[in-house]
Coordinates of C-alpha atoms and ligand atoms in Angstrom, one line a residue:
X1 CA 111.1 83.8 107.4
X2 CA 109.4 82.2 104.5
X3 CA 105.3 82.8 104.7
X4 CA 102.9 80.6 103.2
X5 CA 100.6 81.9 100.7
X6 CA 97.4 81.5 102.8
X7 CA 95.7 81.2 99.3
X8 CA 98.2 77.8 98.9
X9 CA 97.2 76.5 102.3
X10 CA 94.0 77.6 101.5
X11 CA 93.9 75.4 98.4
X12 CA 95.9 72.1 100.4
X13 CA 93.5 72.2 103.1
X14 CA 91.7 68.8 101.9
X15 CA 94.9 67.2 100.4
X16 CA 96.2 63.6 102.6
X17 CA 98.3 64.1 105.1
X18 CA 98.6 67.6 105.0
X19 CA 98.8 69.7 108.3
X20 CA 98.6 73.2 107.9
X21 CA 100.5 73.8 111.5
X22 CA 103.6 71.5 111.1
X23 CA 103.5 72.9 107.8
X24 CA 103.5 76.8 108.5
X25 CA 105.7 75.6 111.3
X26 CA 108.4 73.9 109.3
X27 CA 108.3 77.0 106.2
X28 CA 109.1 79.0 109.4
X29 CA 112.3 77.6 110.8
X30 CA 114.3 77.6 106.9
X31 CA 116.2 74.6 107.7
X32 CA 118.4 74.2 105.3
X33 CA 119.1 70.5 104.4
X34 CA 122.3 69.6 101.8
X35 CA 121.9 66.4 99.8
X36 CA 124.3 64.7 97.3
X37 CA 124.1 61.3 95.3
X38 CA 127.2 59.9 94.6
X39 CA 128.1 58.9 91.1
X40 CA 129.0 54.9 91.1
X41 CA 131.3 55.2 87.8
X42 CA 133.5 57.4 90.3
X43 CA 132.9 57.1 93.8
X44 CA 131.9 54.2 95.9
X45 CA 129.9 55.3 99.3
X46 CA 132.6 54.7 101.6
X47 CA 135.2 57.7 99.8
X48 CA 132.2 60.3 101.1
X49 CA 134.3 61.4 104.1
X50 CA 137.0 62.5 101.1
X51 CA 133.8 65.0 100.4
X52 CA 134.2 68.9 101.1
X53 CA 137.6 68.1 103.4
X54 CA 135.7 65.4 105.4
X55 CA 132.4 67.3 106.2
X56 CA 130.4 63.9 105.1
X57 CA 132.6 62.1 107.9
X58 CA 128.9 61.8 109.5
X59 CA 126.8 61.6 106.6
X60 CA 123.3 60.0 106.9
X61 CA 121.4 57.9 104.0
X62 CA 118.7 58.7 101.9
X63 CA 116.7 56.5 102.5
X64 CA 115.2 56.0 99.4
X65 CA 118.0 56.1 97.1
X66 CA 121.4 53.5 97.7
X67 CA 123.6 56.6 96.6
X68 CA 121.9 59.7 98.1
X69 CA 123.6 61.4 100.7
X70 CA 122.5 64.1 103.7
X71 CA 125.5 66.2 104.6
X72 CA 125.6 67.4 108.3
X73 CA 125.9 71.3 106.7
X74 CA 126.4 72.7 103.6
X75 CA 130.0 72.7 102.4
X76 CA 131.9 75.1 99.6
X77 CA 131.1 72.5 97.0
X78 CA 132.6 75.2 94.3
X79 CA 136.2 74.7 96.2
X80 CA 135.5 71.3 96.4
X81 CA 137.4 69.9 93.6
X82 CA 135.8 66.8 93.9
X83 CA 132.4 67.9 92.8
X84 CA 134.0 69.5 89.8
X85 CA 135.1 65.9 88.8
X86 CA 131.7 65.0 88.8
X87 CA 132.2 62.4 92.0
X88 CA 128.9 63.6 92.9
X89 CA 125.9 65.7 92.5
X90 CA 124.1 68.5 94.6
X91 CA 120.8 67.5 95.1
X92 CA 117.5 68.0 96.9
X93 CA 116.7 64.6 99.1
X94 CA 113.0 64.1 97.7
X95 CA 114.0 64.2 94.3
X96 CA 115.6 61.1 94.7
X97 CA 112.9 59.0 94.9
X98 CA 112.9 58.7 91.4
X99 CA 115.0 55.6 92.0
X100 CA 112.1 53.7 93.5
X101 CA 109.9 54.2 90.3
X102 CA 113.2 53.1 88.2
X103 CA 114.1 50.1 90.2
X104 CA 110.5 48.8 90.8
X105 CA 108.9 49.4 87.5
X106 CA 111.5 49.6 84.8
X107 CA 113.2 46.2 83.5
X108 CA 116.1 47.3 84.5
X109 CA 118.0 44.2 82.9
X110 CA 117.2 44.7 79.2
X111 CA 118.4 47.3 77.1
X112 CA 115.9 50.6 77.4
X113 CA 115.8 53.8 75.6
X114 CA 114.9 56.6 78.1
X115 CA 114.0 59.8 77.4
X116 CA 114.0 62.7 80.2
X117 CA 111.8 65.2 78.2
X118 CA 112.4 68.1 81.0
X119 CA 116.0 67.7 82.2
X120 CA 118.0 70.7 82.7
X121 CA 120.0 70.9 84.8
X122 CA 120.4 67.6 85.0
X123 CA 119.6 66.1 88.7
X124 CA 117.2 63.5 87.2
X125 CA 118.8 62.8 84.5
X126 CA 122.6 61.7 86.2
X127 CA 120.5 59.4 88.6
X128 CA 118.9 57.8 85.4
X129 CA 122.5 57.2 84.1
X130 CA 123.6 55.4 87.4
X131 CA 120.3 53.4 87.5
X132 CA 120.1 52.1 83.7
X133 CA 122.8 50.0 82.3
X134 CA 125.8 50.3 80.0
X135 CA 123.6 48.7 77.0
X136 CA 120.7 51.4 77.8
X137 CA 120.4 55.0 76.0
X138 CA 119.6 58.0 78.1
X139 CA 118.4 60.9 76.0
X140 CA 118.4 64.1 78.1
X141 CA 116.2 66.8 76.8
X142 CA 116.2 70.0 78.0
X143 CA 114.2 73.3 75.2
X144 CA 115.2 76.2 76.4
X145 CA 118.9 76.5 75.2
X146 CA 120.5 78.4 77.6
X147 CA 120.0 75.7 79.9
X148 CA 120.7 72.8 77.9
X149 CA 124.3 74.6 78.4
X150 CA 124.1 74.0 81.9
X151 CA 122.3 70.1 81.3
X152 CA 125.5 69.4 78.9
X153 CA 128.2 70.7 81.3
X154 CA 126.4 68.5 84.0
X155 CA 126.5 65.1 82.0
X156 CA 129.6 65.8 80.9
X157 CA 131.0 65.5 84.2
X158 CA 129.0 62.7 85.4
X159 CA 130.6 60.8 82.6
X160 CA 128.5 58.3 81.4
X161 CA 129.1 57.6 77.5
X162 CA 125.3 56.2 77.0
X163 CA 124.0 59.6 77.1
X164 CA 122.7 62.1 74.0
X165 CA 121.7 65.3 75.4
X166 CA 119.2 67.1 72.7
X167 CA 117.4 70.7 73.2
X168 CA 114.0 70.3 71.8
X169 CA 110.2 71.2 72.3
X170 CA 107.9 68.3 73.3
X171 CA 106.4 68.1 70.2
X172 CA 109.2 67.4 68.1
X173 CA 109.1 64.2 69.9
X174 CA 105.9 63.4 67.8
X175 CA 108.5 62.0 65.0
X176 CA 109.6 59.1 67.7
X177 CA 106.1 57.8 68.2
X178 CA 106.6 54.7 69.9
X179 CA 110.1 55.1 70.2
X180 CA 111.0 55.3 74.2
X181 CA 110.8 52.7 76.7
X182 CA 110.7 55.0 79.6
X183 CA 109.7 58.7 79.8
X184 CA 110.4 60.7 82.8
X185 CA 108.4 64.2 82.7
X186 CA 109.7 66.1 85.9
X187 CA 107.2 69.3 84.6
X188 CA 108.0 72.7 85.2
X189 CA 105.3 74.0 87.9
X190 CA 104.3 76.2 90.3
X191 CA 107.1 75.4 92.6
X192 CA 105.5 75.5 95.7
X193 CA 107.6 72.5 97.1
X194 CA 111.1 75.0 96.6
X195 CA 109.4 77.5 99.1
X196 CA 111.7 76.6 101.7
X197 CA 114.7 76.1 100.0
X198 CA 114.1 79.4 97.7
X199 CA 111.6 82.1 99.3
X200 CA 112.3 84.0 95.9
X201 CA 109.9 80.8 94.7
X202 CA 107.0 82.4 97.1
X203 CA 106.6 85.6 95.4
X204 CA 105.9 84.4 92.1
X205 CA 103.2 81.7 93.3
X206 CA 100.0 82.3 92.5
X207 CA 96.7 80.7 91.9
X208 CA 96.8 81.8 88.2
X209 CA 100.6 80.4 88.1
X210 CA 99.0 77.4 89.0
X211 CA 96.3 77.4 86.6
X212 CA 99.3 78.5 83.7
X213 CA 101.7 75.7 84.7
X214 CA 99.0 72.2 84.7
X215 CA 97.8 73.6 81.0
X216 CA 101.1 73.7 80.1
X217 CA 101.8 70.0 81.8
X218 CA 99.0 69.1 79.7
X219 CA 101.0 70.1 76.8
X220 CA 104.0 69.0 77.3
X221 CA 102.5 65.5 78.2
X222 CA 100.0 65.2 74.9
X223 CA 103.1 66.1 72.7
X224 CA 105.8 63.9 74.4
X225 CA 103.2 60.7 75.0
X226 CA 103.3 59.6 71.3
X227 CA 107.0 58.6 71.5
X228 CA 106.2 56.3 74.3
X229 CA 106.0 52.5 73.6
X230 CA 103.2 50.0 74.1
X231 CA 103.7 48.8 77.6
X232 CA 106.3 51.5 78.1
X233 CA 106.8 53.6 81.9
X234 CA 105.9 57.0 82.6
X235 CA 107.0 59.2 85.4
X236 CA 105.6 62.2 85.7
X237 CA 106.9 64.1 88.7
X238 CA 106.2 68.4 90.0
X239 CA 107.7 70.1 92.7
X240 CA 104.5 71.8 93.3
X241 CA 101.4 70.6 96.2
X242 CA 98.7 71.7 94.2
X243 CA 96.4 69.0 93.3
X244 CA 95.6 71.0 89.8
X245 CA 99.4 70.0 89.2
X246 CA 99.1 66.5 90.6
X247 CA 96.2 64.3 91.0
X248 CA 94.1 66.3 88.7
X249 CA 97.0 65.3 86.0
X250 CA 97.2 61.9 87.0
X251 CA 93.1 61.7 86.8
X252 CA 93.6 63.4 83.0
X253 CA 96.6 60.8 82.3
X254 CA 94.2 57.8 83.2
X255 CA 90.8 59.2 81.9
X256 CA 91.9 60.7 78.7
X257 CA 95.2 58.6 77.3
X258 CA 93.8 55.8 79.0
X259 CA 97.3 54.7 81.0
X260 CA 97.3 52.2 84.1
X261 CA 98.6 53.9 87.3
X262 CA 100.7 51.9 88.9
X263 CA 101.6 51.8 92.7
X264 CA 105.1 51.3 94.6
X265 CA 105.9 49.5 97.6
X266 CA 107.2 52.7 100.1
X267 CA 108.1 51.8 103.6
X268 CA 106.2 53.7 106.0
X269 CA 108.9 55.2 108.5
X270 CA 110.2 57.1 105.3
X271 CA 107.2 59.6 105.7
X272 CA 105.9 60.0 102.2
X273 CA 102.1 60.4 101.8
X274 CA 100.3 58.1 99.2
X275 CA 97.5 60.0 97.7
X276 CA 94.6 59.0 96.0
X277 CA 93.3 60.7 92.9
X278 CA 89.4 62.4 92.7
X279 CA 88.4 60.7 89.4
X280 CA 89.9 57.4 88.7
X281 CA 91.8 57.0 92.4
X282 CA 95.6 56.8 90.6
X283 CA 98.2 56.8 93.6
X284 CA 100.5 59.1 93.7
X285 CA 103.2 60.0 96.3
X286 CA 103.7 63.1 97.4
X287 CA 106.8 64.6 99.7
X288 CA 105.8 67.3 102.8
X289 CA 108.5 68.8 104.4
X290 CA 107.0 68.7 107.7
X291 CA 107.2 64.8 107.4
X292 CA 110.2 63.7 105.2
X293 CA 113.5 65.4 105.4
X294 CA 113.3 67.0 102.3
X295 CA 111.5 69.4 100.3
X296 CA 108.3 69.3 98.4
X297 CA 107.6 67.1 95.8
X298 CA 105.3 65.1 93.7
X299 CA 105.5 61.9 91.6
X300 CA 103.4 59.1 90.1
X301 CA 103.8 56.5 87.5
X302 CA 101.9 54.9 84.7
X303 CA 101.8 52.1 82.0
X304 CA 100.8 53.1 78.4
X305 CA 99.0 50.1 77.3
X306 CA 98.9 50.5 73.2
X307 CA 100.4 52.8 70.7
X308 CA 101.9 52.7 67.5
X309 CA 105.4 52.6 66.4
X310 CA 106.7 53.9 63.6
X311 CA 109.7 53.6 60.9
X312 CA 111.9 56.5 61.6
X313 CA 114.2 59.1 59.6
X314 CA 117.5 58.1 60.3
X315 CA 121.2 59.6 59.5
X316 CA 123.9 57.3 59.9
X317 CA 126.5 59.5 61.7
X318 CA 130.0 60.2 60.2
X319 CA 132.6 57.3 61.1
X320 CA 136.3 57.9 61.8
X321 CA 138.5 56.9 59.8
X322 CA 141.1 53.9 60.7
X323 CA 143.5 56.7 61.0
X324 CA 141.6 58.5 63.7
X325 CA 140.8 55.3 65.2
X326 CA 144.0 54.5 65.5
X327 CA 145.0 57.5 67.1
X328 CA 142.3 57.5 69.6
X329 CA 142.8 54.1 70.6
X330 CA 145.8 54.4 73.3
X331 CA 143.7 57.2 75.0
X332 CA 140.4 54.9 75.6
X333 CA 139.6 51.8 77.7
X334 CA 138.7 48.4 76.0
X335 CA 135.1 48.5 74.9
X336 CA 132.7 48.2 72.2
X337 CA 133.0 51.9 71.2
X338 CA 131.8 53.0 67.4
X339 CA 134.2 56.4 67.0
X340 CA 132.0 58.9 65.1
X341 CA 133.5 62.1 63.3
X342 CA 131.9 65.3 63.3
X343 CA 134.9 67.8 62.7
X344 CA 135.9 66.2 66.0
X345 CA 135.7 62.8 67.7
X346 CA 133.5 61.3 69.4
X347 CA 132.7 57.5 71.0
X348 CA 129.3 56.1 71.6
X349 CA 128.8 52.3 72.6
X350 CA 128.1 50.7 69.5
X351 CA 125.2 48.8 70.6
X352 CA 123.6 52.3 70.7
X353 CA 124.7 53.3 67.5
X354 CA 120.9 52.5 65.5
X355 CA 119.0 54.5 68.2
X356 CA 121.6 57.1 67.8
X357 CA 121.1 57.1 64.0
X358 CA 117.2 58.1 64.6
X359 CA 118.1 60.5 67.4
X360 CA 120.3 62.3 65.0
X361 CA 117.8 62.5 62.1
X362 CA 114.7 64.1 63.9
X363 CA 116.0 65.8 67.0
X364 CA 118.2 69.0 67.5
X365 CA 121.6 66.7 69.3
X366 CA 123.9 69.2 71.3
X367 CA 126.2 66.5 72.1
X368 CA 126.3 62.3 71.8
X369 CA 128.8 59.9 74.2
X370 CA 131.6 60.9 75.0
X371 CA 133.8 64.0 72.7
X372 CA 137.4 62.7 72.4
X373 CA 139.1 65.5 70.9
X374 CA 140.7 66.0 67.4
X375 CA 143.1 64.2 65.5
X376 CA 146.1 66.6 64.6
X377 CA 149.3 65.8 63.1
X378 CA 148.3 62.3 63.6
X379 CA 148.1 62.6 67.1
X380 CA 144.9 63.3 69.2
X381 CA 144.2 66.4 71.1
X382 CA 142.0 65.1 73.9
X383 CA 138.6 66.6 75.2
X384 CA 137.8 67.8 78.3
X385 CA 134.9 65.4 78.0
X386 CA 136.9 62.2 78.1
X387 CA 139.0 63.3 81.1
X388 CA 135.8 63.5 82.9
X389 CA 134.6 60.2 81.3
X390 CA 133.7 56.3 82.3
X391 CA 135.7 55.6 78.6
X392 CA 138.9 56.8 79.6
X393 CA 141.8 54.2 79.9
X394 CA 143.5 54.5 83.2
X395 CA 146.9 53.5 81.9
X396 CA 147.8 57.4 81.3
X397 CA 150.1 59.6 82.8
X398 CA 148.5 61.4 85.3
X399 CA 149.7 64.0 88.3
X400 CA 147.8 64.6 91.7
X401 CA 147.2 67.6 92.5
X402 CA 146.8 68.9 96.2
X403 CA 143.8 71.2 97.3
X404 CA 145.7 74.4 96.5
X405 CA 146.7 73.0 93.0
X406 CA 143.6 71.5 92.2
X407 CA 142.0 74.7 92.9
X408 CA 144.0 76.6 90.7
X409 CA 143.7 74.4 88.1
X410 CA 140.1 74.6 88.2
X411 CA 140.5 78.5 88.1
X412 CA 142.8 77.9 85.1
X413 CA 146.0 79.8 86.9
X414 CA 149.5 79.4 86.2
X415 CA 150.6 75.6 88.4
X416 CA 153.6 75.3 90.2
X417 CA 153.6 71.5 90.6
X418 CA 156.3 69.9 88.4
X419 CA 155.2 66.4 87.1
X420 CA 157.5 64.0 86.6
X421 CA 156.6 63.5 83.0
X422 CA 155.9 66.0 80.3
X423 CA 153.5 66.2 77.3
X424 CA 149.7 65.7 78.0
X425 CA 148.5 64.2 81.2
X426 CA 145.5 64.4 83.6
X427 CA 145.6 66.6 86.2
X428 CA 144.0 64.7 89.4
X429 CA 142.9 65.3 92.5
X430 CA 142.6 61.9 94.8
X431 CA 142.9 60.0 92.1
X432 CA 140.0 61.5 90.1
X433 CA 140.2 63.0 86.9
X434 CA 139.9 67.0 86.9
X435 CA 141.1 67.8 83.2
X436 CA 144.2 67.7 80.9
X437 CA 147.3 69.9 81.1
X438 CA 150.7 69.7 79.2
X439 CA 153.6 70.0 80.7
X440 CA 156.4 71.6 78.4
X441 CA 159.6 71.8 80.5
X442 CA 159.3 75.3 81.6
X443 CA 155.8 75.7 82.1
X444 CA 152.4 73.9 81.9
X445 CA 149.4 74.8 79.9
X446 CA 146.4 74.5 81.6
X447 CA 144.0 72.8 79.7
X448 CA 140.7 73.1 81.9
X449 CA 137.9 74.7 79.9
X450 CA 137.3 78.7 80.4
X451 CA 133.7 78.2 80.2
X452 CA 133.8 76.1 83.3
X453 CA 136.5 77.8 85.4
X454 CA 136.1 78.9 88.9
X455 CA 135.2 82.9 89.0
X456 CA 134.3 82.8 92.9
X457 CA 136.8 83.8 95.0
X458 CA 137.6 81.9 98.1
Ligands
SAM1 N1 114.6 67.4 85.8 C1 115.4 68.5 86.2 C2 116.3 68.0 87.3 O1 116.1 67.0 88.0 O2 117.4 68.6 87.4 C3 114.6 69.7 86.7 C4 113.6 70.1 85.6 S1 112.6 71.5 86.0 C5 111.5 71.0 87.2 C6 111.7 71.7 84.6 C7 112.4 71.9 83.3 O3 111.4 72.0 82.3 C8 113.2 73.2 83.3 O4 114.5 72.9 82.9 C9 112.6 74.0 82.2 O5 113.5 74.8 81.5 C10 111.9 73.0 81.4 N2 110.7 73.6 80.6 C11 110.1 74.8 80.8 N3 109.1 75.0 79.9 C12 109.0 73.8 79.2 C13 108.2 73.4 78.1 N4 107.2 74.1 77.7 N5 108.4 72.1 77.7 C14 109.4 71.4 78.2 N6 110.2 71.7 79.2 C15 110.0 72.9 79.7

C-alpha cells in the first residue's frame, strides 16, 4: 500500500483543491490506470480495438487530448507487435494535457521550431510531433546519454521525419539565443505525482529532494530561456505537488525573467485544479489523482516578451550525391526531402534544412530525420529507421506477418512464413511496418535491429 509522506501532506496542506482524505485514500487503493495516445501518421482512433488483441475494444477518451486513450487493463504491450511499430505510445493520462497548452497557445499554422529541452524518453516529445506540422522542427533534447538512447529508439518508431534528437546540457542552448519558438521544460522533480504509479518514487522523496530539484529547475530554466524568441511559448511542466516545484517557479518565471503567464480555457468536469501563484498570481494547473483519472502533475505556460536573437554558427551538412539520390529514390514517398550523407543516408524536409544547419553547428545531434540506410553496390541498404518512418513509399513489397510471426520477428528468430517475393521487403503486421527482412530462397534474414529485440519471454 503506498503511504504518503506525512511531511508531503504536511507541506500540501494549504495548496487549492487539495484534500488530504481522498488523497491518502486514493495512494491507498494503487489503482492502476493504462493510457496510450495513438500516433496519427499510423493509426486513426477507430483501429484501437486492433490494440493488444482487442483489449481497447472498450476504450475511453482522454479527455483532454483527441488521441489519448484509457485502456480497460493493462495489456502485454511488449508482445504487442503493434506498439513496437510505433502505432502508439504508453503514456500516463495527465501528461497529456500538454496538448491544450500546444493547441491554445502555439500558432499552430506557421512553421515553429520547438525545442523539448528535457525529453527522454520521449512521451512529450511524440505528442509535440503529432501536434506541430510537417513544415515545423521538433528538437528533442535529452543530457544524460544513456537515455537519449532510449529518447532515439522512441522517435524513431513514432516516425516523424521533422525531428532532431540532440543530448546536451541546458546551457549549451545559450548559443541559440533567440532561436526557438516554443520551449517545453517538463523538469525533472521530486516526483511526488508517480507515488502511485511507482511506490519505489516514495522512498526517495524528501523535503531536501525537494529543495535539490526547484534549484536545479532554476537552472535548467536560466540556461535554456536565452534560446527562446521574443513573443515565444514556454511550458514548463513537474510531476511533483510541491509548490517550491510549482508556483514558487512560476512566481520566479514572472518576477525575475519578467514572462506573462498565460491562462487556458479547461472545462470543469475534467477535474483539474487551477492554482494561483503567492507572488505575482500566475495560473497554473495542477492534476490530483483523487480528482482526475490520472496521476500527478503540474503545468503552466508563459510568453517571453523581449530577447535578442542572434547570427548563429552554422555547418551545412554533407549532401548525397545524385548517385545516392538516385538510389534512394524508389524506396521513399514524393516529398520535398534534402538527402544528407554522413557515412550513411539520411532525409530531412528541406524546408528544415537552414535550422538544421545551426542545430548541427552548436549542439551535440544523435540523429536528424529520418536514416535511410547506405548505398552499396549502387543499391541501398535500407534502415530500420525508414521502415518505421512517415517517408517511406508504400509501393514496396511487403509480407504480413501473423501474431506468432511478428513476434518472432521482433525477437529476431529464424521465420517460417514464405513470401511470395524475394529480396528486401517489410515485414508487417496489420498492415504496419515492423522492419525489413530479405528473403533468399532458402531462408530469410531477419533484419530487425538486436538492440531492439524482444528478450522477455512470453
Ligand atoms: N519529458 C519526458 C517525457 O514526457 O517522456 C520526461 C522527462 S523527465 C520528467 C525529466 C528529464 O530530465 C529526464 O529525462 C532526465 O534525464 C532529464 N534531466 C535530469 N537532469 C537534468 C538536467 N540537469 N538538465 C536537463 N535535463 C535533466
Amino acid at each position: 500500500m503506498a503511504i504518503v509522506p506525512p511531511a508531503l501532506l504536511q507541506s500540501l496542506q494549504h495548496l487549492p483543491g487539495f484534500d488530504a482524505q481522498a488523497f491518502i485514500d486514493v495512494h491507498a487503493q494503487e489503482e492502476k490506470i493504462t493510457s496510450i495516445r495513438v500516433n496519427p501518421l499510423k493509426f486513426t482512433n477507430d483501429d484501437l480495438t486492433s490494440i493488444g488483441g482487442g483489449i481497447a475494444n472498450t476504450s475511453e477518451a482522454v479527455p483532454w487530448s483527441r488521441w489519448g486513450h484509457y485502456l480497460p487493463e493493462r495489456p502485454s504491450f511488449t508482445f504487442d507487435p503493434l506498439f513496437h511499430a510505433g502505432c502508439y505510445y504508453v503514456q500516463e493520462a495527465s501528461s497529456m494535457f500538454l496538448e491544450q497548452a500546444i493547441t491554445q497557445l502555439a500558432i499552430l499554422d506557421q512553421p515553429l521550431k520547438v525545442l523539448d529541452l528535457c525529453a527522454a524518453p520521449g512521451g512529450k516529445s511524440t505528442h509535440l510531433q503529432s501536434l506541430i506540422s510537417k513544415e515545423s522542427l521538433l528538437v528533442s533534447n535529452e543530457v544524460i546519454r544513456q537515455r537519449a538512447g532510449i529518447l532515439r529508439q522512441n522517435m524513431t518508431k513514432w516516425g516523424g521525419a521533422n525531428v532532431v534528437v540532440t543530448a546536451n546540457d541546458p546551457q549549451h542552448f545559450a548559443r541559440l539565443e533567440g532561436f526557438f519558438d516554443v520551449l517545453v521544460v517538463d523538469a525533472p522533480c521530486s516526483g511526488s505525482g508517480l507515488f502511485r504509479r511507482d511506490p519505489e518514487a516514495i522512498n526517495e522523496w524528501s523535503p531536501d529532494a525537494v529543495q535539490l530539484c526547484c534549484g536545479r529547475q532554476r537552472r535548467i530554466l536560466s540556461d535554456a530561456l536565452p534560446c527562446l524568441a521574443a513573443g515565444g511559448l514556454l511550458v514548463y511542466s513537474t510531476c511533483s505537488y510541491s509548490a517550491e516545484e510549482d508556483e514558487a517557479i512560476a512566481d520566479w518565471l514572472v518576477e525575475e525573467w519578467g514572462l506573462e503567464n498565460l491562462s487556458l480555457e479547461v472545462a470543469q468536469s475534467w477535474g483539474i485544479v487551477t492554482s494561483q501563484s503567492p507572488n505575482t498570481g500566475s495560473v497554473g494547473y495542477r492534476f490530483f489523482p483523487d480528482q482526475v483519472k490520472g496521476e500527478g502533475f503540474y503545468l503552466a505556460c508563459f510568453r517571453k516578451g523581449s530577447g535578442g536573437a542572434s547570427r548563429y554558427k552554422t555547418t551545412k551538412p554533407e549532401a548525397a550525391s545524385s548517385a545516392e539520390k538516385a538510389a534512394v529514390a524508389p524506396w521513399i514517398a514524393a516529398g520535398d526531402f534534402s538527402i544528407l550523407k554522413e557515412g550513411f543516408l539520411y532525409a530531412l524536409p528541406a524546408p528544415l534544412l537552414e535550422a538544421f544547419s545551426i542545430i548541427k553547428a552548436n549542439l551535440y545531434v544523435q540523429q536528424a530525420g529520418v536514416r535511410l540506410g547506405e548505398v552499396m553496390k549502387g543499391k541501398l541498404v535500407p534502415d530500420h529507421a525508414l521502415a518505421l518512418s512517415e517517408i517511406i513509399t508504400p509501393h514496396l513489397t511487403a509480407t504480413d506477418l501473423d501474431l506468432s510471426e511478428a513476434i518472432k520477428y521482433l525477437q529476431r528468430l529464424d521465420l517460417s512464413v514464405q513470401p511470395e517475393q524475394r529480396g528486401w521487403q517489410l515485414a508487417r503486421f496489420g498492415g504496419h511496418n515492423l522492419g525489413w527482412m530479405n528473403a533468399l530462397g532458402n531462408r530469410i534474414n531477419n533484419y530487425y535491429p538486436k538492440e531492439f529485440r524482444i528478450l522477455k519471454q512470453a
